[in-house]
Amino acid sequence: MDGALRPLLARVTGAVRELAVVEGETAYIRDPVFPVIRNRVHAEVAKAMLRQGGDPLLAPILNYVAACQNPDGSYNEIHLNYNEPSALITAFIGDALLEAADRHPHEEALHKARDFVLAAERRPGYFLKSSGYTADHLNVDASCGAFLARYAERYSDELAHAAARRAAENVVRHQRRDGVYPYAVDKGTYPFVFSLPCIHYQGVTIYYLAKANEVLCDDRIDESIREGARWLAAAQRPGGRFDWSKSGLSFAYCLSGAYAFAHASFVYASRMDDRYRENAGLCLDWLDANVQGLAPRWEPGSWSDLVPSVAAAAKTASLGSYPTRHRAFRFGYGVYRQIARRRYSETAETRSFEVISRLLGIRSSTVEPSKNFPDLFMTSEMLDCLSQSGIWGNHT
């Protein structure tokens, strides 16, 4: 494991451990900002603990999350305004149960998760995220494919293997010539088709596609990943920060987790092209400088460069072919985010966003606080990505 990576993982894991609430044989991780307990957080923290050699909290955390399973095998995606069964979250938790199966088995929950994710395939390679979000999201396909591929490898499951391959092929088929994996490729329940480049979800898609291809071992998938990494590297400035004007998805704008997903993606891509080691190193430098405990929700910024950031928000709003009113909304959203990420609070003030949402009729599963804040959700994603990076890095 990289010398800078190990202490970063240790201090972030330590910050998360302090949030654990132990109740007998179970333990959950309380969110210090929002009144929610997310299933996904537990899965990602558990995987990071496993990869770092284990932890006394690991078995209680897995006991807690396994017990949250619905009768049909699903797990709920939980946000402030949204709590529904999700194939995406089921795949994440299934993957954690799979990784822990030798030391902390939850076989029945694992097999039921496999069945639910398999049943979520609505057409070849397209996995329905949830009943509320029905577009074909490529990151969801990659995530479901990664879980099913790894399940298939452990249990010699031909159905799961075939579904994983279809998922990967669907992602690769929709990749653009410039290397972009668009966020969504059809409309679903959204008002528009959000076929947009996104720095954060580019890394997410590469990360899970890479996990799937560790089992599938398809040169075409690796070539797709290399092209995806090329676009991601082009969006990274020489100092390591991303150029967010190239990223068109408003709600993922400036997310700090982008640096962790990109780090893992670059580490994997460096197997094919050694130049991506430098990009991975720049991401790790950024994380080391900006994540001392829990990660900030968004990339912090200084007031001195606010004007260029507003100009970047304008470029972001111009991406894609959308009506003028929607472009104006995206620009306003971008400016709001640029201001919010420069302010910091240990708590989340959400009233202004809630008022704006009511006035504009915005349907959102999350809220957008007016200040940057310590985000357990981003932190757990980082732990998962960085601990996986350490494994991939040892194999290059």
Tab-separated table of C-alpha atoms in Angstrom:
chain	number	residue	atom	x	y	z
A	1	MET	CA	0.000	0.000	0.000
A	2	ASP	CA	1.267	3.492	-0.917
A	3	GLY	CA	3.080	5.234	1.929
A	4	ALA	CA	0.762	8.265	1.792
A	5	LEU	CA	-2.352	6.126	1.428
A	6	ARG	CA	-2.001	4.116	4.619
A	7	PRO	CA	-2.032	7.047	7.099
A	8	LEU	CA	-4.878	8.722	5.182
A	9	LEU	CA	-6.989	5.581	5.447
A	10	ALA	CA	-6.109	5.186	9.126
A	11	ARG	CA	-7.164	8.690	10.146
A	12	VAL	CA	-10.352	8.669	8.095
A	13	THR	CA	-11.323	5.234	9.411
A	14	GLY	CA	-10.616	6.489	12.918
A	15	ALA	CA	-12.943	9.450	12.433
A	16	VAL	CA	-15.731	7.135	11.234
A	17	ARG	CA	-15.218	4.692	14.112
A	18	GLU	CA	-15.966	7.500	16.566
A	19	LEU	CA	-19.485	7.696	15.111
A	20	ALA	CA	-20.278	4.038	15.750
A	21	VAL	CA	-23.103	3.164	18.109
A	22	VAL	CA	-22.837	-0.385	19.456
A	23	GLU	CA	-26.005	-2.159	20.545
A	24	GLY	CA	-25.293	-5.716	21.634
A	25	GLU	CA	-24.218	-7.773	18.599
A	26	THR	CA	-24.884	-4.953	16.134
A	27	ALA	CA	-23.390	-1.543	15.448
A	28	TYR	CA	-24.482	1.296	13.215
A	29	ILE	CA	-22.751	4.496	12.179
A	30	ARG	CA	-24.644	7.648	13.048
A	31	ASP	CA	-24.508	10.589	10.664
A	32	PRO	CA	-23.211	13.661	12.557
A	33	VAL	CA	-25.145	16.082	10.328
A	34	PHE	CA	-28.353	14.442	9.079
A	35	PRO	CA	-30.951	12.295	10.914
A	36	VAL	CA	-30.483	9.275	8.638
A	37	ILE	CA	-28.677	5.947	8.891
A	38	ARG	CA	-27.590	4.904	5.417
A	39	ASN	CA	-27.228	1.266	4.404
A	40	ARG	CA	-24.593	2.155	1.822
A	41	VAL	CA	-22.309	3.789	4.375
A	42	HIS	CA	-22.100	0.566	6.370
A	43	ALA	CA	-21.240	-1.515	3.310
A	44	GLU	CA	-18.429	0.791	2.241
A	45	VAL	CA	-16.976	1.177	5.724
A	46	ALA	CA	-17.071	-2.607	6.202
A	47	LYS	CA	-15.147	-3.208	2.976
A	48	ALA	CA	-12.501	-0.682	3.967
A	49	MET	CA	-12.112	-2.290	7.391
A	50	LEU	CA	-11.730	-5.724	5.807
A	51	ARG	CA	-9.039	-4.513	3.424
A	52	GLN	CA	-7.122	-2.893	6.267
A	53	GLY	CA	-6.945	-6.181	8.153
A	54	GLY	CA	-10.210	-6.191	10.087
A	55	ASP	CA	-11.702	-4.320	13.037
A	56	PRO	CA	-13.661	-5.249	16.187
A	57	LEU	CA	-16.588	-3.241	14.797
A	58	LEU	CA	-16.661	-5.167	11.535
A	59	ALA	CA	-18.869	-8.086	12.619
A	60	PRO	CA	-21.408	-5.861	14.443
A	61	ILE	CA	-21.633	-3.515	11.432
A	62	LEU	CA	-22.227	-6.441	9.076
A	63	ASN	CA	-24.823	-7.857	11.471
A	64	TYR	CA	-26.624	-4.512	11.431
A	65	VAL	CA	-26.654	-4.042	7.672
A	66	ALA	CA	-27.595	-7.670	6.957
A	67	ALA	CA	-30.610	-7.245	9.226
A	68	CYS	CA	-31.788	-4.231	7.186
A	69	GLN	CA	-32.602	-6.423	4.195
A	70	ASN	CA	-36.167	-6.376	2.890
A	71	PRO	CA	-38.060	-9.665	2.444
A	72	ASP	CA	-37.525	-9.545	-1.331
A	73	GLY	CA	-33.743	-9.377	-0.898
A	74	SER	CA	-33.412	-5.648	-1.552
A	75	TYR	CA	-31.864	-2.906	0.521
A	76	ASN	CA	-33.151	0.641	0.643
A	77	GLU	CA	-31.346	3.683	-0.674
A	78	ILE	CA	-31.780	6.208	2.119
A	79	HIS	CA	-31.551	9.977	1.809
A	80	LEU	CA	-33.356	12.751	3.646
A	81	ASN	CA	-36.266	12.864	1.214
A	82	TYR	CA	-36.051	9.359	-0.209
A	83	ASN	CA	-36.114	5.829	1.176
A	84	GLU	CA	-36.796	3.111	-1.400
A	85	PRO	CA	-35.536	-0.337	-2.384
A	86	SER	CA	-32.645	-0.009	-4.813
A	87	ALA	CA	-30.715	-2.471	-6.943
A	88	LEU	CA	-27.736	-0.125	-6.713
A	89	ILE	CA	-27.608	-0.190	-2.912
A	90	THR	CA	-28.369	-3.907	-2.871
A	91	ALA	CA	-25.341	-4.465	-5.115
A	92	PHE	CA	-23.113	-2.423	-2.794
A	93	ILE	CA	-24.217	-4.328	0.289
A	94	GLY	CA	-24.093	-7.642	-1.519
A	95	ASP	CA	-20.523	-6.862	-2.513
A	96	ALA	CA	-19.608	-6.155	1.122
A	97	LEU	CA	-21.237	-9.386	2.289
A	98	LEU	CA	-19.408	-11.214	-0.479
A	99	GLU	CA	-16.037	-9.758	0.494
A	100	ALA	CA	-16.642	-10.671	4.136
A	101	ALA	CA	-18.091	-14.127	3.443
A	102	ASP	CA	-15.076	-16.131	4.586
A	103	ARG	CA	-14.716	-14.361	7.946
A	104	HIS	CA	-18.222	-13.065	8.689
A	105	PRO	CA	-20.717	-15.099	6.639
A	106	HIS	CA	-24.254	-13.915	5.941
A	107	GLU	CA	-24.993	-16.398	3.199
A	108	GLU	CA	-28.788	-16.137	3.099
A	109	ALA	CA	-28.730	-12.334	2.841
A	110	LEU	CA	-26.020	-12.530	0.183
A	111	HIS	CA	-27.922	-14.983	-2.019
A	112	LYS	CA	-31.147	-12.994	-1.692
A	113	ALA	CA	-29.275	-9.840	-2.711
A	114	ARG	CA	-28.003	-11.662	-5.792
A	115	ASP	CA	-31.542	-12.679	-6.725
A	116	PHE	CA	-32.864	-9.123	-6.358
A	117	VAL	CA	-30.099	-7.557	-8.435
A	118	LEU	CA	-30.506	-10.157	-11.173
A	119	ALA	CA	-34.244	-9.451	-11.285
A	120	ALA	CA	-33.555	-5.704	-11.690
A	121	GLU	CA	-32.239	-6.194	-15.240
A	122	ARG	CA	-34.954	-4.652	-17.408
A	123	ARG	CA	-33.262	-5.036	-20.779
A	124	PRO	CA	-29.835	-6.470	-21.630
A	125	GLY	CA	-27.318	-4.736	-19.372
A	126	TYR	CA	-29.718	-2.094	-18.020
A	127	PHE	CA	-30.407	-2.461	-14.315
A	128	LEU	CA	-33.238	-0.465	-12.808
A	129	LYS	CA	-31.876	1.705	-10.013
A	130	SER	CA	-35.232	2.017	-8.220
A	131	SER	CA	-38.917	2.658	-8.914
A	132	GLY	CA	-38.371	6.386	-8.452
A	133	TYR	CA	-35.357	6.691	-10.770
A	134	THR	CA	-35.905	4.603	-13.866
A	135	ALA	CA	-33.408	5.975	-16.392
A	136	ASP	CA	-30.570	3.753	-17.560
A	137	HIS	CA	-27.698	5.054	-15.386
A	138	LEU	CA	-24.397	3.617	-16.590
A	139	ASN	CA	-22.846	3.820	-13.133
A	140	VAL	CA	-25.693	1.657	-11.814
A	141	ASP	CA	-25.140	-0.929	-14.539
A	142	ALA	CA	-21.423	-1.020	-13.759
A	143	SER	CA	-22.080	-1.344	-10.010
A	144	CYS	CA	-24.586	-4.166	-10.420
A	145	GLY	CA	-22.270	-5.849	-12.902
A	146	ALA	CA	-19.338	-5.673	-10.486
A	147	PHE	CA	-21.296	-7.397	-7.715
A	148	LEU	CA	-22.701	-10.079	-10.011
A	149	ALA	CA	-19.295	-10.782	-11.564
A	150	ARG	CA	-17.671	-11.245	-8.173
A	151	TYR	CA	-20.611	-13.368	-6.978
A	152	ALA	CA	-20.341	-15.505	-10.103
A	153	GLU	CA	-16.643	-16.057	-9.491
A	154	ARG	CA	-17.171	-17.268	-5.918
A	155	TYR	CA	-20.212	-19.452	-6.569
A	156	SER	CA	-19.604	-20.499	-10.201
A	157	ASP	CA	-22.922	-18.877	-11.103
A	158	GLU	CA	-23.362	-18.793	-14.872
A	159	LEU	CA	-26.498	-16.646	-14.770
A	160	ALA	CA	-24.788	-13.982	-12.668
A	161	HIS	CA	-21.693	-14.093	-14.891
A	162	ALA	CA	-23.738	-13.620	-18.046
A	163	ALA	CA	-25.661	-10.709	-16.500
A	164	ALA	CA	-22.409	-9.078	-15.393
A	165	ARG	CA	-21.078	-9.310	-18.922
A	166	ARG	CA	-24.233	-7.752	-20.351
A	167	ALA	CA	-23.939	-4.909	-17.841
A	168	ALA	CA	-20.343	-4.204	-18.830
A	169	GLU	CA	-21.184	-4.395	-22.528
A	170	ASN	CA	-24.036	-1.930	-22.059
A	171	VAL	CA	-21.691	0.556	-20.380
A	172	VAL	CA	-19.003	0.171	-23.040
A	173	ARG	CA	-21.548	0.426	-25.859
A	174	HIS	CA	-22.762	3.815	-24.628
A	175	GLN	CA	-19.316	5.308	-24.090
A	176	ARG	CA	-18.736	8.349	-26.284
A	177	ARG	CA	-15.852	8.669	-28.709
A	178	ASP	CA	-14.149	11.165	-26.401
A	179	GLY	CA	-14.143	8.579	-23.601
A	180	VAL	CA	-17.090	9.967	-21.616
A	181	TYR	CA	-19.514	7.625	-19.917
A	182	PRO	CA	-22.680	9.778	-19.866
A	183	TYR	CA	-24.599	9.795	-16.610
A	184	ALA	CA	-27.837	8.471	-18.143
A	185	VAL	CA	-28.671	7.301	-21.646
A	186	ASP	CA	-32.447	7.636	-21.612
A	187	LYS	CA	-35.049	9.796	-19.898
A	188	GLY	CA	-36.789	7.489	-17.457
A	189	THR	CA	-38.539	9.535	-14.784
A	190	TYR	CA	-36.302	12.578	-15.316
A	191	PRO	CA	-37.651	15.656	-17.147
A	192	PHE	CA	-34.777	15.390	-19.642
A	193	VAL	CA	-32.198	12.855	-20.768
A	194	PHE	CA	-29.182	13.650	-18.587
A	195	SER	CA	-26.692	12.379	-21.149
A	196	LEU	CA	-23.974	14.551	-19.670
A	197	PRO	CA	-20.290	14.224	-18.856
A	198	CYS	CA	-19.628	14.229	-15.125
A	199	ILE	CA	-16.229	14.090	-13.456
A	200	HIS	CA	-17.577	12.367	-10.362
A	201	TYR	CA	-19.621	9.722	-12.171
A	202	GLN	CA	-16.898	9.160	-14.756
A	203	GLY	CA	-14.747	7.914	-11.891
A	204	VAL	CA	-17.627	5.953	-10.356
A	205	THR	CA	-18.339	4.153	-13.629
A	206	ILE	CA	-14.677	3.362	-14.295
A	207	TYR	CA	-14.232	2.088	-10.726
A	208	TYR	CA	-17.067	-0.433	-10.846
A	209	LEU	CA	-16.394	-1.409	-14.444
A	210	ALA	CA	-12.828	-2.187	-13.388
A	211	LYS	CA	-14.057	-4.315	-10.484
A	212	ALA	CA	-16.265	-6.247	-12.895
A	213	ASN	CA	-13.444	-6.749	-15.354
A	214	GLU	CA	-11.196	-8.264	-12.725
A	215	VAL	CA	-13.497	-11.261	-13.206
A	216	LEU	CA	-14.545	-10.830	-16.839
A	217	CYS	CA	-10.974	-10.207	-18.094
A	218	ASP	CA	-12.129	-8.639	-21.375
A	219	ASP	CA	-9.573	-6.583	-23.314
A	220	ARG	CA	-12.359	-4.469	-24.838
A	221	ILE	CA	-13.485	-3.416	-21.384
A	222	ASP	CA	-9.944	-2.505	-20.383
A	223	GLU	CA	-9.589	-0.456	-23.554
A	224	SER	CA	-12.828	1.340	-22.690
A	225	ILE	CA	-11.512	2.046	-19.200
A	226	ARG	CA	-8.294	3.426	-20.632
A	227	GLU	CA	-10.273	5.790	-22.863
A	228	GLY	CA	-12.423	6.792	-19.904
A	229	ALA	CA	-9.314	7.519	-17.850
A	230	ARG	CA	-7.935	9.610	-20.693
A	231	TRP	CA	-10.959	11.930	-20.526
A	232	LEU	CA	-10.747	12.079	-16.742
A	233	ALA	CA	-7.050	12.949	-16.886
A	234	ALA	CA	-7.780	15.726	-19.381
A	235	ALA	CA	-10.221	17.218	-16.855
A	236	GLN	CA	-7.492	17.360	-14.200
A	237	ARG	CA	-5.398	20.500	-13.924
A	238	PRO	CA	-1.596	20.257	-13.499
A	239	GLY	CA	-1.891	20.928	-9.748
A	240	GLY	CA	-4.341	18.061	-9.299
A	241	ARG	CA	-7.676	19.888	-8.979
A	242	PHE	CA	-10.400	19.145	-11.470
A	243	ASP	CA	-11.717	21.582	-14.032
A	244	TRP	CA	-15.386	21.432	-13.090
A	245	SER	CA	-16.439	23.401	-16.167
A	246	LYS	CA	-16.160	20.067	-18.009
A	247	SER	CA	-18.682	18.436	-15.660
A	248	GLY	CA	-22.343	18.914	-16.508
A	249	LEU	CA	-24.299	17.139	-13.774
A	250	SER	CA	-25.481	19.754	-11.295
A	251	PHE	CA	-25.995	17.632	-8.182
A	252	ALA	CA	-22.552	16.026	-8.535
A	253	TYR	CA	-20.794	19.349	-9.076
A	254	CYS	CA	-17.525	19.677	-7.083
A	255	LEU	CA	-18.148	16.570	-4.949
A	256	SER	CA	-15.034	15.721	-2.941
A	257	GLY	CA	-15.580	12.002	-3.517
A	258	ALA	CA	-14.613	12.529	-7.147
A	259	TYR	CA	-10.960	12.548	-6.124
A	260	ALA	CA	-11.203	9.129	-4.470
A	261	PHE	CA	-13.024	7.509	-7.390
A	262	ALA	CA	-10.554	9.100	-9.791
A	263	HIS	CA	-7.613	7.874	-7.717
A	264	ALA	CA	-8.856	4.296	-7.854
A	265	SER	CA	-9.648	4.620	-11.559
A	266	PHE	CA	-6.193	5.948	-12.373
A	267	VAL	CA	-4.490	3.255	-10.300
A	268	TYR	CA	-6.369	0.576	-12.236
A	269	ALA	CA	-5.732	2.293	-15.598
A	270	SER	CA	-2.002	2.509	-14.807
A	271	ARG	CA	-1.890	-1.250	-15.384
A	272	MET	CA	-2.395	-0.422	-19.056
A	273	ASP	CA	-0.683	2.969	-19.255
A	274	ASP	CA	1.896	3.955	-16.645
A	275	ARG	CA	1.313	7.687	-17.167
A	276	TYR	CA	-1.865	7.486	-15.069
A	277	ARG	CA	0.254	6.926	-11.961
A	278	GLU	CA	0.941	10.658	-11.946
A	279	ASN	CA	-2.776	11.452	-12.121
A	280	ALA	CA	-3.447	9.047	-9.262
A	281	GLY	CA	-0.715	10.689	-7.219
A	282	LEU	CA	-2.227	14.139	-7.762
A	283	CYS	CA	-5.606	12.884	-6.538
A	284	LEU	CA	-4.004	11.368	-3.456
A	285	ASP	CA	-2.160	14.620	-2.739
A	286	TRP	CA	-5.461	16.512	-2.887
A	287	LEU	CA	-7.160	14.039	-0.561
A	288	ASP	CA	-4.278	14.090	1.889
A	289	ALA	CA	-4.403	17.884	2.053
A	290	ASN	CA	-8.183	18.256	2.295
A	291	VAL	CA	-9.418	15.250	4.280
A	292	GLN	CA	-8.225	15.295	7.878
A	293	GLY	CA	-11.131	13.368	9.376
A	294	LEU	CA	-14.560	13.255	7.765
A	295	ALA	CA	-14.396	14.528	4.208
A	296	PRO	CA	-15.979	17.832	3.241
A	297	ARG	CA	-19.034	17.386	1.062
A	298	TRP	CA	-17.561	19.492	-1.724
A	299	GLU	CA	-14.138	20.557	-2.836
A	300	PRO	CA	-13.284	23.577	-0.635
A	301	GLY	CA	-12.555	26.843	-2.399
A	302	SER	CA	-11.286	30.333	-1.642
A	303	TRP	CA	-13.218	33.544	-2.139
A	304	SER	CA	-10.398	34.996	-4.219
A	305	ASP	CA	-11.263	32.800	-7.208
A	306	LEU	CA	-15.051	33.039	-6.969
A	307	VAL	CA	-15.399	35.018	-10.210
A	308	PRO	CA	-13.563	32.389	-12.327
A	309	SER	CA	-15.673	29.733	-10.598
A	310	VAL	CA	-18.888	31.494	-11.596
A	311	ALA	CA	-17.568	31.548	-15.169
A	312	ALA	CA	-16.940	27.803	-14.856
A	313	ALA	CA	-20.536	27.343	-13.662
A	314	ALA	CA	-21.701	29.120	-16.801
A	315	LYS	CA	-19.698	26.701	-18.961
A	316	THR	CA	-21.162	23.794	-17.045
A	317	ALA	CA	-24.689	25.063	-17.636
A	318	SER	CA	-24.003	25.255	-21.380
A	319	LEU	CA	-23.198	21.544	-21.697
A	320	GLY	CA	-25.888	19.497	-23.400
A	321	SER	CA	-28.927	20.532	-25.418
A	322	TYR	CA	-31.552	21.795	-22.989
A	323	PRO	CA	-34.205	24.529	-22.951
A	324	THR	CA	-33.113	28.004	-21.882
A	325	ARG	CA	-35.054	27.774	-18.632
A	326	HIS	CA	-33.285	24.575	-17.628
A	327	ARG	CA	-29.898	26.043	-18.534
A	328	ALA	CA	-30.696	29.037	-16.317
A	329	PHE	CA	-31.638	26.693	-13.484
A	330	ARG	CA	-28.370	24.782	-13.882
A	331	PHE	CA	-26.389	28.006	-13.867
A	332	GLY	CA	-28.141	29.140	-10.686
A	333	TYR	CA	-27.523	25.738	-9.122
A	334	GLY	CA	-23.844	25.968	-10.056
A	335	VAL	CA	-23.430	29.443	-8.540
A	336	TYR	CA	-25.213	28.306	-5.362
A	337	ARG	CA	-22.772	25.385	-5.112
A	338	GLN	CA	-19.752	27.619	-5.782
A	339	ILE	CA	-20.731	29.870	-2.896
A	340	ALA	CA	-21.672	27.004	-0.564
A	341	ARG	CA	-18.400	25.145	-0.958
A	342	ARG	CA	-16.480	28.230	0.183
A	343	ARG	CA	-18.352	28.425	3.480
A	344	TYR	CA	-18.023	25.815	6.189
A	345	SER	CA	-20.134	24.612	9.081
A	346	GLU	CA	-20.222	21.538	11.301
A	347	THR	CA	-23.982	21.438	10.709
A	348	ALA	CA	-26.094	21.722	7.586
A	349	GLU	CA	-28.342	24.725	6.971
A	350	THR	CA	-30.913	23.498	4.450
A	351	ARG	CA	-33.755	25.999	4.812
A	352	SER	CA	-32.752	28.160	1.851
A	353	PHE	CA	-32.573	25.160	-0.499
A	354	GLU	CA	-35.943	23.890	0.718
A	355	VAL	CA	-37.527	27.288	0.027
A	356	ILE	CA	-35.964	27.431	-3.450
A	357	SER	CA	-37.095	23.863	-4.162
A	358	ARG	CA	-40.704	24.695	-3.292
A	359	LEU	CA	-40.657	27.852	-5.393
A	360	LEU	CA	-39.159	26.126	-8.436
A	361	GLY	CA	-40.926	22.801	-8.009
A	362	ILE	CA	-37.662	20.882	-7.687
A	363	ARG	CA	-37.930	17.162	-6.875
A	364	SER	CA	-34.816	16.153	-4.988
A	365	SER	CA	-33.934	13.090	-2.931
A	366	THR	CA	-31.288	15.075	-1.076
A	367	VAL	CA	-30.913	18.623	0.164
A	368	GLU	CA	-28.253	21.148	-0.768
A	369	PRO	CA	-26.970	22.965	2.322
A	370	SER	CA	-25.755	26.522	1.945
A	371	LYS	CA	-22.408	25.666	3.577
A	372	ASN	CA	-19.822	22.945	3.175
A	373	PHE	CA	-19.993	20.331	5.932
A	374	PRO	CA	-18.369	17.089	7.170
A	375	ASP	CA	-20.052	14.418	5.068
A	376	LEU	CA	-20.171	10.809	6.191
A	377	PHE	CA	-21.569	9.769	2.810
A	378	MET	CA	-18.568	11.114	0.866
A	379	THR	CA	-16.233	9.752	3.533
A	380	SER	CA	-17.503	6.185	3.245
A	381	GLU	CA	-17.147	6.302	-0.547
A	382	MET	CA	-13.574	7.472	-0.126
A	383	LEU	CA	-12.767	4.657	2.280
A	384	ASP	CA	-14.063	2.073	-0.173
A	385	CYS	CA	-12.198	3.516	-3.163
A	386	LEU	CA	-8.915	4.171	-1.395
A	387	SER	CA	-8.763	0.765	0.288
A	388	GLN	CA	-9.416	-0.848	-3.118
A	389	SER	CA	-6.733	1.394	-4.642
A	390	GLY	CA	-4.276	-0.031	-2.143
A	391	ILE	CA	-5.033	-3.551	-3.369
A	392	TRP	CA	-4.791	-2.597	-7.041
A	393	GLY	CA	-1.615	-0.638	-6.421
A	394	ASN	CA	0.054	-3.698	-4.890
A	395	HIS	CA	-0.712	-5.656	-8.049
A	396	THR	CA	0.795	-3.204	-10.535
